[in-house]
Amino acid sequence: LYQMIYKQQWKQRGEVKKFFLRELPLIFYRARKEILTAFILLTIAVSIGVVSTLNDYQFARMFLGDNYVNMTLENIKKGDPMAVYKKANEVDMFLGITYNNVRVTILVFVAGVVFALGAAYILFTNGIMIGTFLTLCYTEGVLGDAMLTVWVHGTLEISCIVIAGGAGFLLGKGFLFPKSYSRLYSFRMHALMG
């Protein structure tokens, strides 16, 4: 019995290893164009947020909202520009950030069903928000603090959003361009790839 359990565990380990070393890289390779498209779209949106905020300071208020900008400026005056991340205890903040990240990632993926336009819209608006917020911090002289605080969790968050955006584009591509397959079959096939 012990040998049978031991063999089963090694078999399961082999499946996990196979998934991470073969299957997952293959999925990324097949979706490389869509992931690159999502990354380029997000980068363009960040650039739009940066340029717009540098040229018109009121753009930050228009895009982020007066309450958020006022709160950020008040925190900067108090000497703690990233106080918004410290209002809750660590566990609540972790759960809040995790919930938001998972929600946005799922939205970007599922929004791909709407001819990939939904995924593009969410990527675009999130990119403009990032560019606007970081430029607001730059104009107030606290870009270093903002970069350290935002990118601690933002590295994984933005990566996941880009990957989910690529998967959303893949969904849209399967629906819009079914080739010789039925639209439903093509959609399911692309959904499994994404």
Coordinates of C-alpha atoms in Angstrom, one line a residue, residues 18-189:
K18 CA 4.9 18.8 -16.7
F19 CA 2.2 21.6 -16.3
F20 CA 4.7 24.2 -15.3
L21 CA 7.6 23.2 -17.6
R22 CA 5.6 22.3 -20.7
E23 CA 1.9 23.2 -20.8
L24 CA 2.0 26.7 -19.2
P25 CA 4.8 27.9 -21.4
L26 CA 3.0 26.5 -24.4
I27 CA -0.2 28.4 -23.5
F28 CA 1.8 31.6 -23.2
Y29 CA 3.5 31.0 -26.5
R30 CA 0.2 30.4 -28.3
A31 CA -1.2 33.6 -26.8
R32 CA 2.0 35.7 -27.2
K33 CA 0.5 38.1 -29.8
E34 CA -2.6 38.8 -27.7
I35 CA -0.5 39.3 -24.5
L36 CA 1.8 41.6 -26.4
T37 CA -1.2 43.5 -27.7
A38 CA -2.5 43.9 -24.2
F39 CA 0.8 45.1 -23.0
I40 CA 1.2 47.7 -25.8
L41 CA -2.4 48.9 -25.2
L42 CA -1.7 49.3 -21.4
T43 CA 1.6 51.1 -22.1
I44 CA -0.1 53.5 -24.6
A45 CA -2.8 54.2 -22.0
V46 CA -0.2 54.9 -19.2
S47 CA 1.5 57.3 -21.6
I48 CA -1.8 59.1 -22.3
G49 CA -2.4 59.4 -18.6
V50 CA 1.1 60.9 -18.1
V51 CA 1.0 63.3 -21.0
S52 CA -2.6 64.4 -20.2
T53 CA -1.8 65.1 -16.5
L54 CA 1.4 67.0 -17.4
N55 CA -0.4 69.2 -19.8
D56 CA -3.6 69.7 -17.8
Y57 CA -3.4 69.3 -14.0
Q58 CA -7.2 69.1 -13.9
F59 CA -7.1 65.9 -15.9
A60 CA -6.2 64.1 -12.7
R61 CA -9.4 65.4 -11.0
M62 CA -11.5 64.5 -14.0
F63 CA -10.2 61.0 -14.4
L64 CA -9.5 60.0 -10.7
G65 CA -12.2 62.1 -9.1
D66 CA -12.0 65.1 -6.9
N67 CA -12.3 63.1 -3.6
Y68 CA -9.4 60.8 -4.5
V69 CA -7.2 63.7 -5.6
N70 CA -8.1 65.8 -2.6
M71 CA -7.4 62.9 -0.2
T72 CA -4.0 62.2 -1.9
L73 CA -3.0 65.9 -1.8
E74 CA -4.1 66.0 1.9
N75 CA -1.9 62.9 2.6
I76 CA 1.0 64.6 0.9
K77 CA 0.6 67.7 3.0
K78 CA 0.6 65.5 6.2
G79 CA 3.9 64.0 5.0
D80 CA 2.5 60.5 4.3
P81 CA 1.6 60.4 0.6
M82 CA 0.6 56.7 0.6
A83 CA -1.5 56.9 3.7
V84 CA -4.4 55.5 1.7
Y85 CA -2.7 52.1 1.9
K86 CA -2.3 52.4 5.7
K87 CA -5.9 53.2 6.7
A88 CA -6.8 49.6 7.3
N89 CA -4.9 46.9 9.2
E90 CA -2.5 44.7 7.2
V91 CA -4.9 41.8 6.8
D92 CA -7.9 43.9 5.7
M93 CA -5.6 45.8 3.3
F94 CA -4.3 42.5 1.9
L95 CA -7.8 41.1 1.4
G96 CA -9.0 44.4 -0.1
I97 CA -6.2 44.6 -2.6
T98 CA -6.5 40.9 -3.4
Y99 CA -10.2 41.1 -4.0
N100 CA -9.8 44.1 -6.3
N101 CA -7.0 42.5 -8.3
V102 CA -8.9 39.2 -8.8
R103 CA -12.1 41.2 -9.7
V104 CA -10.3 43.3 -12.3
T105 CA -8.4 40.3 -13.7
I106 CA -11.7 38.3 -14.1
L107 CA -13.4 41.3 -15.6
V108 CA -10.7 41.8 -18.2
F109 CA -10.8 38.2 -19.2
V110 CA -14.6 37.9 -19.3
A111 CA -14.9 41.3 -21.1
G112 CA -13.1 39.7 -24.0
V113 CA -16.4 38.0 -24.8
V114 CA -17.7 41.4 -26.1
F115 CA -15.6 41.2 -29.3
A116 CA -12.4 41.9 -27.2
L117 CA -13.6 45.6 -26.8
G118 CA -14.4 45.1 -23.2
A119 CA -10.9 43.8 -22.4
A120 CA -9.4 46.7 -24.3
Y121 CA -11.6 49.2 -22.5
I122 CA -10.6 47.9 -19.0
L123 CA -6.9 47.8 -19.9
F124 CA -7.1 51.3 -21.4
T125 CA -8.8 52.9 -18.4
N126 CA -6.6 51.1 -15.9
G127 CA -3.5 52.3 -17.8
I128 CA -4.7 55.9 -17.8
M129 CA -5.4 55.6 -14.1
I130 CA -1.8 54.4 -13.4
G131 CA -0.2 57.1 -15.6
T132 CA -2.4 59.8 -14.1
F133 CA -1.8 58.8 -10.5
L134 CA 2.0 58.4 -10.9
T135 CA 2.2 61.8 -12.7
L136 CA 0.1 63.4 -10.0
C137 CA 2.7 62.1 -7.5
Y138 CA 5.5 63.3 -9.7
T139 CA 4.1 66.9 -9.8
E140 CA 3.8 66.9 -6.1
G141 CA 7.4 65.6 -5.6
V142 CA 6.6 62.2 -4.1
L143 CA 7.1 59.9 -7.1
G144 CA 9.7 57.8 -5.3
D145 CA 7.3 57.0 -2.5
A146 CA 4.5 56.3 -4.9
M147 CA 6.7 54.0 -7.1
L148 CA 7.8 52.0 -4.1
T149 CA 4.3 51.6 -2.6
V150 CA 2.4 51.0 -5.8
W151 CA 4.8 48.6 -7.5
V152 CA 5.2 46.4 -4.4
H153 CA 1.8 44.9 -5.2
G154 CA 1.4 46.4 -8.7
T155 CA 4.1 44.2 -10.3
L156 CA 2.0 41.1 -9.9
E157 CA -1.3 43.0 -10.4
I158 CA -0.4 44.7 -13.7
S159 CA 1.2 41.4 -15.0
C160 CA -2.0 39.5 -14.2
I161 CA -4.1 42.2 -15.9
V162 CA -2.0 42.1 -19.0
I163 CA -2.1 38.3 -19.2
A164 CA -5.9 38.4 -18.5
G165 CA -6.2 41.0 -21.2
G166 CA -4.4 38.8 -23.7
A167 CA -6.7 35.9 -22.7
G168 CA -9.7 38.2 -23.2
F169 CA -8.4 39.2 -26.7
L170 CA -8.0 35.5 -27.4
L171 CA -11.7 35.0 -26.4
G172 CA -12.8 37.8 -28.7
K173 CA -10.7 36.5 -31.5
G174 CA -12.3 33.0 -31.2
F175 CA -15.7 34.6 -31.4
L176 CA -15.0 37.1 -34.1
F177 CA -12.8 35.0 -36.4
P178 CA -14.0 31.4 -36.2
K179 CA -12.2 30.3 -39.4
S180 CA -13.8 27.1 -40.7
Y181 CA -15.3 26.2 -37.2
S182 CA -18.7 27.0 -35.9
R183 CA -18.6 30.2 -33.9
L184 CA -19.4 28.4 -30.6
Y185 CA -16.7 25.7 -31.2
S186 CA -14.1 28.3 -32.0
F187 CA -15.1 30.3 -28.9
R188 CA -14.8 27.3 -26.7
M189 CA -11.5 26.3 -28.2

